[in-house]
Coordinates of C-alpha atoms in Angstrom, one line a residue:
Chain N
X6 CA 7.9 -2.2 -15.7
X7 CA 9.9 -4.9 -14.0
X8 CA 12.2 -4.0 -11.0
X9 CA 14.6 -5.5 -8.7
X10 CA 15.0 -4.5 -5.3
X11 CA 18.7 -5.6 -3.7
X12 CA 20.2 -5.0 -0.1
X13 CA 24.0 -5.8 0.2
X14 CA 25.7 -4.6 2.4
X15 CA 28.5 -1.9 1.1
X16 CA 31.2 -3.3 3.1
X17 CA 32.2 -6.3 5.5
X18 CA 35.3 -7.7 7.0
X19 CA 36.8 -10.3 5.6
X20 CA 35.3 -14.1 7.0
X21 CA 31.8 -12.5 7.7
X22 CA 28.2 -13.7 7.3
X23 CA 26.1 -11.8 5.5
X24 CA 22.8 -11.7 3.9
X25 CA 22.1 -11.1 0.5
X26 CA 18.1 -9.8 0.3
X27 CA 16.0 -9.6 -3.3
X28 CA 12.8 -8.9 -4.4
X29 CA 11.3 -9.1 -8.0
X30 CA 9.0 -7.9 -9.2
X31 CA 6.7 -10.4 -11.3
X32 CA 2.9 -11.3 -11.1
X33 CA 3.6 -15.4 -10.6
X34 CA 0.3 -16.5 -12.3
X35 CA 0.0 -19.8 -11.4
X36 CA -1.4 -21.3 -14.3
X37 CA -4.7 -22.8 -12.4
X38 CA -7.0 -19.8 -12.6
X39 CA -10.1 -19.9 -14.9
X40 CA -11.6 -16.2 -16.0
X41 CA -15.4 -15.8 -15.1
X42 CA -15.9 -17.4 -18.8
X43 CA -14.0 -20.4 -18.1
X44 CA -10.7 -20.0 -19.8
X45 CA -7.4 -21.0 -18.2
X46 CA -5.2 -18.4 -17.7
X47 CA -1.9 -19.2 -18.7
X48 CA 1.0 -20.3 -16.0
X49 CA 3.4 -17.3 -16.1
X50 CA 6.1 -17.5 -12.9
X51 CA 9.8 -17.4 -12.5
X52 CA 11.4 -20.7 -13.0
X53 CA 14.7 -20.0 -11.9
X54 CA 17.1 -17.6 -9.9
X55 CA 21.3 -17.4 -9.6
X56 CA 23.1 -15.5 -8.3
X57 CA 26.9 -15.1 -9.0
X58 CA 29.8 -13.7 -6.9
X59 CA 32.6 -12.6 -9.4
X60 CA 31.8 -15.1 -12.1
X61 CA 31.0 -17.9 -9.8
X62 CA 27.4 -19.3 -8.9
X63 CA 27.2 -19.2 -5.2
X64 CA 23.6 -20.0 -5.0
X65 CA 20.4 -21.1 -7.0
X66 CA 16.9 -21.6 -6.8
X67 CA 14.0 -23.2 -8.8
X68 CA 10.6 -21.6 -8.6
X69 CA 7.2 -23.0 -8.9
X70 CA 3.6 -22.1 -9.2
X71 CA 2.9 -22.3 -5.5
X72 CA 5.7 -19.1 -4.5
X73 CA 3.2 -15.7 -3.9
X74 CA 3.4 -12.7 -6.4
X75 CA 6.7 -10.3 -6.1
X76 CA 9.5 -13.0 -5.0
X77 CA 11.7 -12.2 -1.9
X78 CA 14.4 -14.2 -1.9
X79 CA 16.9 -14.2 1.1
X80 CA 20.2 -16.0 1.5
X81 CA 23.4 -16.0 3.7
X82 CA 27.1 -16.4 2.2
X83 CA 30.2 -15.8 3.6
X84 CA 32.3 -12.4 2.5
X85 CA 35.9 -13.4 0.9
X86 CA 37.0 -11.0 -1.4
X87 CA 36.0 -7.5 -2.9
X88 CA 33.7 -8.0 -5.6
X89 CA 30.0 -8.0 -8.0
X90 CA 26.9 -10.1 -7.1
X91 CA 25.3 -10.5 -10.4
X92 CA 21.5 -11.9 -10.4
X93 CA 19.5 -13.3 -12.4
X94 CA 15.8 -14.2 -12.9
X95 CA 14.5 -16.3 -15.8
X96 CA 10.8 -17.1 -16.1
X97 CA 7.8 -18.3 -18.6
X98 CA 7.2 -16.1 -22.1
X99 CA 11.0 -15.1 -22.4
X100 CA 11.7 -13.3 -18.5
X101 CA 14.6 -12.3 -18.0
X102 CA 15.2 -9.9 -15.7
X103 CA 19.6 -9.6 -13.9
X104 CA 20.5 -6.8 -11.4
X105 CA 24.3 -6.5 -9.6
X106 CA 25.5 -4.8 -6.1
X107 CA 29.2 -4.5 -5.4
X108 CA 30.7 -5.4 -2.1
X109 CA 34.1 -4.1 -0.8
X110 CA 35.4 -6.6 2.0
X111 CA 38.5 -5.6 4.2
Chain C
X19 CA -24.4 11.7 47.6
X20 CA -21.1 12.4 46.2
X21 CA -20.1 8.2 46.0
X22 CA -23.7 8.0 44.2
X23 CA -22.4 11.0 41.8
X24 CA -19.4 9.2 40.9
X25 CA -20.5 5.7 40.3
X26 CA -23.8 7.5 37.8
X27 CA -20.9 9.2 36.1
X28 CA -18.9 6.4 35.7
X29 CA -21.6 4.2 34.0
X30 CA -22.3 7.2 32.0
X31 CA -18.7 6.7 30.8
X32 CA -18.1 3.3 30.3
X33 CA -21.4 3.3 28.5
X34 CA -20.7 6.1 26.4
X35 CA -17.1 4.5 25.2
X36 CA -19.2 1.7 24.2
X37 CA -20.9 3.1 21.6
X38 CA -18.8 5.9 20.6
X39 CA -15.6 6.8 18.9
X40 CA -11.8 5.1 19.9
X41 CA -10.7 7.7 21.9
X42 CA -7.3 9.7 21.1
X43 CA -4.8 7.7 22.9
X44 CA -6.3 4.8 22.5
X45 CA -6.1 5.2 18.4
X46 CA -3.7 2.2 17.0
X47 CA -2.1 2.0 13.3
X48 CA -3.3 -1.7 11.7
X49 CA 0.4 -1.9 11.9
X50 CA 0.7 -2.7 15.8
X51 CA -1.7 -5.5 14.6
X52 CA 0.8 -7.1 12.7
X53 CA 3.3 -9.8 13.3
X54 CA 7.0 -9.2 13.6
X55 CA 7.6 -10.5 10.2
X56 CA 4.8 -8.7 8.5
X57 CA 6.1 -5.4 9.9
X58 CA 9.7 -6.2 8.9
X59 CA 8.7 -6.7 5.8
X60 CA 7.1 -2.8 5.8
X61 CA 10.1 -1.3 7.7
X62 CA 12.6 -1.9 4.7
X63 CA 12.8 -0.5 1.8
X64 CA 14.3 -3.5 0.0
X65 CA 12.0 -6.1 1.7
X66 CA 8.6 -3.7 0.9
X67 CA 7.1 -4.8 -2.2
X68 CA 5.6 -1.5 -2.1
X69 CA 8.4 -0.1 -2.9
X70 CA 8.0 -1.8 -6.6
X71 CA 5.3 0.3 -7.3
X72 CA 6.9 3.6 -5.6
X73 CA 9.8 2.7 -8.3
X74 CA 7.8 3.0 -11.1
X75 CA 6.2 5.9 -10.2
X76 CA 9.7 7.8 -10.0
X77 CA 10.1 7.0 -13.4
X78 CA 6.5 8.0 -14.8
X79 CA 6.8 11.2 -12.6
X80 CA 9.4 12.2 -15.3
X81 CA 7.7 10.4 -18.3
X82 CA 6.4 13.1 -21.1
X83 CA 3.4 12.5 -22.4
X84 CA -0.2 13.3 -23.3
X85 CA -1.2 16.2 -26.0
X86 CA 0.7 18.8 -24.2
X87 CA 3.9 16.3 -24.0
X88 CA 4.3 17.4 -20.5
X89 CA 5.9 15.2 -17.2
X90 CA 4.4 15.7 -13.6
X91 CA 8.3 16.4 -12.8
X92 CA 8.1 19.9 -15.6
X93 CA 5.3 21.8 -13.1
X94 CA 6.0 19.8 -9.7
X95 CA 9.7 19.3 -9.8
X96 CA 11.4 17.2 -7.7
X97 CA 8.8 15.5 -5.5
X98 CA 11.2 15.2 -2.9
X99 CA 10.3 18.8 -1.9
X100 CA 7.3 19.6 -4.4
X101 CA 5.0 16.4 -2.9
X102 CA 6.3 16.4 0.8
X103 CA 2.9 16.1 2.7
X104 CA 0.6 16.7 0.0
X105 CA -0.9 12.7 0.6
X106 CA -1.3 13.4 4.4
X107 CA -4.0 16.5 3.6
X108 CA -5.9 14.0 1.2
X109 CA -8.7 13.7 0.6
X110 CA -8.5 17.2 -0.1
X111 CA -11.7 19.8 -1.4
X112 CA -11.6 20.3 -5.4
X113 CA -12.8 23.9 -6.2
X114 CA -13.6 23.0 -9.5
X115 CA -16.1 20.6 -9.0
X116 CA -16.8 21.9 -5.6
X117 CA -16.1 18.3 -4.0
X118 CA -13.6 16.3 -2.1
X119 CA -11.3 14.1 -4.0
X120 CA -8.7 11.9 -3.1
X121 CA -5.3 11.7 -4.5
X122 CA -6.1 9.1 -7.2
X123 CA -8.7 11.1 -8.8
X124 CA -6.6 14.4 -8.1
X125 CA -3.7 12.7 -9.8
X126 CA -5.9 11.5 -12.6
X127 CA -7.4 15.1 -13.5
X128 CA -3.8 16.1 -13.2
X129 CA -3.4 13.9 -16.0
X130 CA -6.5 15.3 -18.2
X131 CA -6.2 18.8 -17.6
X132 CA -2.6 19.7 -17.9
X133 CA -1.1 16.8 -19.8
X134 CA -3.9 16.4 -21.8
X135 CA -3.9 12.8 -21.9
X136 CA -6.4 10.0 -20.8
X137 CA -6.9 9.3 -17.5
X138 CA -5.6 5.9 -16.2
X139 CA -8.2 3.4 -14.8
X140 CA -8.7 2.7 -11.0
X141 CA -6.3 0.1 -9.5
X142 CA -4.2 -0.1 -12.9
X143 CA -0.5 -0.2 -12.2
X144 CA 0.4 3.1 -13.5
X145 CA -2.3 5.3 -11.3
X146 CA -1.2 2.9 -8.4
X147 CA 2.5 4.0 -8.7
X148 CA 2.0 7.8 -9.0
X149 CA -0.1 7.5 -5.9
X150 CA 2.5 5.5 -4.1
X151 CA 5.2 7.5 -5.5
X152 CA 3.8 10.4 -3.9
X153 CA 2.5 9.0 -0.8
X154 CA 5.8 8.0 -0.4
X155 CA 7.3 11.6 0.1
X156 CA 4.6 12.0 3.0
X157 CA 6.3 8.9 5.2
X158 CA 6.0 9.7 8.7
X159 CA 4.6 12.8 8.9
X160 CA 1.3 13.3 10.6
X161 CA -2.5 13.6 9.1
X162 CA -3.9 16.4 8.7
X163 CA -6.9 15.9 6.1
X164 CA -10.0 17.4 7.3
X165 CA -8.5 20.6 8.3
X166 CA -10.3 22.4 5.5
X167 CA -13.7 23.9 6.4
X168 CA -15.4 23.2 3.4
X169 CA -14.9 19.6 4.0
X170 CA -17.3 19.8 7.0
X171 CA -20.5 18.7 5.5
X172 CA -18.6 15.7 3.4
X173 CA -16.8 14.3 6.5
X174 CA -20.1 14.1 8.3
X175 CA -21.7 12.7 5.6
X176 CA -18.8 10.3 5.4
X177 CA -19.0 9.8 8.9
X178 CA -23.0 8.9 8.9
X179 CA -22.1 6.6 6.3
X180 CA -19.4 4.7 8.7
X181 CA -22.3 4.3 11.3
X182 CA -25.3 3.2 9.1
X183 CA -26.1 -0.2 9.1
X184 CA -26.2 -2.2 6.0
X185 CA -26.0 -5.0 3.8
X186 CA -27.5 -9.0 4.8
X187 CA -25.5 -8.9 7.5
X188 CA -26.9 -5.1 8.4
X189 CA -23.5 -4.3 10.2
X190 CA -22.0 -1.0 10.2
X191 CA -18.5 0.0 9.4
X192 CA -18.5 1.4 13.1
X193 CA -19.7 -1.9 14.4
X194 CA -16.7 -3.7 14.3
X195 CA -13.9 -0.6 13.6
X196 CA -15.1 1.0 16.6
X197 CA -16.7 -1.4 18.9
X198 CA -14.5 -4.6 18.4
X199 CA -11.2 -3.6 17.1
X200 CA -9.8 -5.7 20.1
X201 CA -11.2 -8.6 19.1
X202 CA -10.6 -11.0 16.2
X203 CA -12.2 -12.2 13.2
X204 CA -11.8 -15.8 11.7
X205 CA -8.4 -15.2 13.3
X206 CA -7.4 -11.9 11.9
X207 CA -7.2 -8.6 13.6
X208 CA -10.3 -7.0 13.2
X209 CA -8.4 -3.3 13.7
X210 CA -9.7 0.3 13.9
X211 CA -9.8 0.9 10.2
X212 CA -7.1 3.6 10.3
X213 CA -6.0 4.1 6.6
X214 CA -2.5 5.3 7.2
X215 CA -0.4 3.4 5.0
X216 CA -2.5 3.5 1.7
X217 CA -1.6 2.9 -1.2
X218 CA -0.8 -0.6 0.4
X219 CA 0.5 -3.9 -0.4
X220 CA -1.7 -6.9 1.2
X221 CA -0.4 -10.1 1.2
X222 CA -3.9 -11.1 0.6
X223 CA -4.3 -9.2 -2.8
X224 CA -0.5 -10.0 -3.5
X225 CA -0.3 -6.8 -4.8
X226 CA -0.5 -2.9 -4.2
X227 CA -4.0 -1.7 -3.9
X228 CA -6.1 1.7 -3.1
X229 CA -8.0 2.3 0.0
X230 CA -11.1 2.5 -2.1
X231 CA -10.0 -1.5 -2.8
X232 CA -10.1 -2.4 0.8
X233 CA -13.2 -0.3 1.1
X234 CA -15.4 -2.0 -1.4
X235 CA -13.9 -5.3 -0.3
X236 CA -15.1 -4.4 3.2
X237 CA -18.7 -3.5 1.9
X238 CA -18.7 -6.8 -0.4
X239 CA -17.9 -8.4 3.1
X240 CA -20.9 -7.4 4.8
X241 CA -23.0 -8.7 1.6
X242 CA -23.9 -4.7 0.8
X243 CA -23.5 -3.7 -3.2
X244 CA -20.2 -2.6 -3.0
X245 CA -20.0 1.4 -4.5
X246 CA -18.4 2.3 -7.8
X247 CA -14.6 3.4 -7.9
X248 CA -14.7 7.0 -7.7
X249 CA -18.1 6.8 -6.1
X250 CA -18.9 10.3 -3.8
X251 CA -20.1 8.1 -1.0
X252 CA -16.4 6.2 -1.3
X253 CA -14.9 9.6 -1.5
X254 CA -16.6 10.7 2.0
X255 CA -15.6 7.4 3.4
X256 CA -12.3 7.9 2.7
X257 CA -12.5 11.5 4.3
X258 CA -14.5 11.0 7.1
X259 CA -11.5 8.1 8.1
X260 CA -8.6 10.0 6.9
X261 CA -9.8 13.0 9.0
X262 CA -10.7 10.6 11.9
X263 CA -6.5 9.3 11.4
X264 CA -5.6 12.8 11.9
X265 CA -2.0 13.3 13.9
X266 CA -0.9 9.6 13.3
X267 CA 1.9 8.8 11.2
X268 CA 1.8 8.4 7.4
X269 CA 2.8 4.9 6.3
X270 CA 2.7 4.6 2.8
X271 CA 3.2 2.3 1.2
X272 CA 2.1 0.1 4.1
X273 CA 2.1 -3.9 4.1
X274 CA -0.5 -5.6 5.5
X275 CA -2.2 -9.0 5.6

C-alpha cells in the first residue's frame, strides 16, 4: 500500500521560488536490526529519488540506511514555464514507486 | 477573622490543586508541547505522515471483502458525512457485550459481524488506517466521549486505574499526567496525557500507532506488566482519559515525538 504525498503549488508567476514538498511512504529498514532470535533483518530503504520538470532532472537525491521511516523530502526551484514534475523513488527488493503534479506559471 | 478565613481557604486550594485533577482552563493538547517544526509537520496534510495511513484507509473503506463480500463504504456511505464525529464519542458503550469499546475493536467487530471476515490484528496497518481514516472525519471537533450514562461505572474504574500506583517504580499514571505535566522528563515534555490526536504518528515509533500503543509503552515505562491489546482495564484507560479530554479539539492523526 505504497503512497506519495506531493504539495506543488497550482500556480506561480513566472521567475518565482517555490518549494516542491514529498513524502513516501516506505518502512527504511536499516539493515542493522537482529530479531529476538538473532537473525539480521534485511536492509530494505530507498536508494534514490529524482525528480523531473518536463523531461528534465532538476534535482536528485541518494538515500541511506541512517534517513527515519516515511521520507519527506523538501526542495526549492525556480518556476519557468508551465509544466509536469514527475518523481520518482527507487529502493531495495525492486521499489519503485513515481507520482506527477502539474504547475501552470504566468 | 475574615484575613484568617481567606488565607485557611487559600491553602485549602493550593493544596487541593496539588493533588487533584488539571483544572479546565488549564487543560493543554501534547501538541502546545511540541516544537514549531514538530507541529508543522502535523498542520499539513502533505507534510503529515499520518496522512499515509488515512490514504489507505479511504481505499479499504471501499474494498469488498469478507463472506458477505461487503465494503464499510455499502452500509456507511461516504464517511465524509456517515463518520463525522463518530471518533470523538469513542470509546463508546457496546450493548452487545454490555461494555465500552473503542474504535479499534468497534471497527474490528464491524469487520466480523457484517462482513463476515476475520478480524485484523492490533497495530497492523490495515486496522491502523480504517481507524485513522475515520478519526480523520472527526478533525477539530470537540470530545464528547463519556456522555453516555452507562459508561459511568467504566470511567471510574478507568479513572481509579489512572491514580493507582504501580509497577517497580510504584508511580501512578496521575503522578506525573497530573502533578508534573510542567515539568520535563530526560528532556521531553512530560504532558497531561490528553489523547486527542490518536491514531498518531510518533517520530519515536516512526510509524502510526494506537493509543493503547502509547498506553502499554507508558505501563512498560514504569516497569508494571504492560496489559494485553484489547485488555478491559486498557479499554477503561482509554475512557476514563478520552472523557477527561472532553470539549478539546480532535486531532487525529496527530504527530508527536
Amino acid at each position: 500500500m505504497a503512497s506519495a504525498l506531493i504539495n506543488v503549488p497550482a500556480k506561480a508567476k513566472r521567475g518565482d521560488i517555490i518549494e516542491i514538498k514529498t513524502l513516501m511512504s516506505h518502512i527504511m529498514e536499516t539493515g542493522y536490526r537482529h530479531t529476538t532470535t538473532g537473525e539480521a533483518v534485511p536492509r530494505n530503504i530507498i536508494t534514490s529519488f529524482t525528480c523531473r520538470f518536463n523531461g528534465n532532472e532538476i534535482f536528485r537525491a541518494d538515500l541511506f540506511p541512517a534517513i527515519a521511516a516515511n521520507p519527506f523530502i523538501t526542495f526549492f526551484t525556480t518556476a519557468t514555464e508551465s509544466g509536469k514534475f514527475e518523481f520518482e523513488w527507487i529502493g531495495d527488493k525492486g521499489f519503485s514507486e513515481t507520482a506527477s503534479a502539474s504547475i501552470t506559471v504566468e | 477573622m475574615r484575613p484568617f478565613g481567606a488565607i485557611a481557604a487559600a491553602l485549602l486550594t493550593a493544596s487541593a490543586v496539588c493533588a487533584a485533577e488539571i483544572p479546565q482552563a488549564d487543560r493543554r493538547s501534547g501538541y502546545s508541547f511540541m516544537k514549531a517544526d514538530t507541529k508543522a509537520m502535523q498542520d499539513e496534510d502533505t507534510a503529515n505522515p499520518g496522512m499515509l495511513w488515512v490514504l489507505d484507509g479511504e481505499a479499504l473503506w471501499r474494498r469488498k471483502l469478507g463472506a458477505s463480500n461487503k465494503a464499510c463504504a455499502d452500509c456507511h456511505g461516504d464517511a465524509r458525512t456517515s463518520m463525522k464525529g463518530i471518533a470523538a464519542r469513542y470509546p463508546a458503550f457496546d450493548k452487545a457485550t454490555g461494555r465500552p469499546v473503542d474504535l479499534e475493536q468497534r471497527i474490528n467487530s464491524c469487520r466480523s459481524n457484517h462482513q463476515q471476515a476475520t478480524p485484523m490484528p492490533f497495530e497492523s496497518r490495515e486496522l491502523l488506517a480504517l481507524t485513522a481514516f475515520v478519526s480523520r472525519q472527526s478533525q477539530g471537533m470537540p470530545i464528547e466521549t463519556g456522555a453516555d450514562p452507562q459508561l459511568a461505572p467504566f470511567i471510574a474504574r478507568g479513572g481509579e486505574r489512572y491514580m493507582q500506583r504501580q509497577g517497580q517504580l510504584n508511580l501512578a499514571c496521575a503522578n506525573c499526567h497530573d502533578d508534573n505535566w510542567d515539568k520535563k522528563l530526560a528532556g521531553s515534555a512530560i504532558t497531561q496525557g490528553h489523547p486527542t490526536g490518536y491514531p498518531l504518528y510518533r517520530l519515536e515509533w516512526q510509524s502510526l500507532g494506537s493509543l493503547q500503543r502509547r498506553l502499554r509503552a507508558c505501563i512498560t515505562g514504569i516497569r508494571a506488566q504492560a496489559y494485553d491489546y484489547g485488555a478491559p482495564e486498557l479499554v477503561e484507560l482509554e475512557l476514563y482519559l478520552m472523557s477527561r479530554a472532553r470539549g478539546m479539539a480532535m486531532e487525529a492523526p496527530g504527530v508527536r515525538p
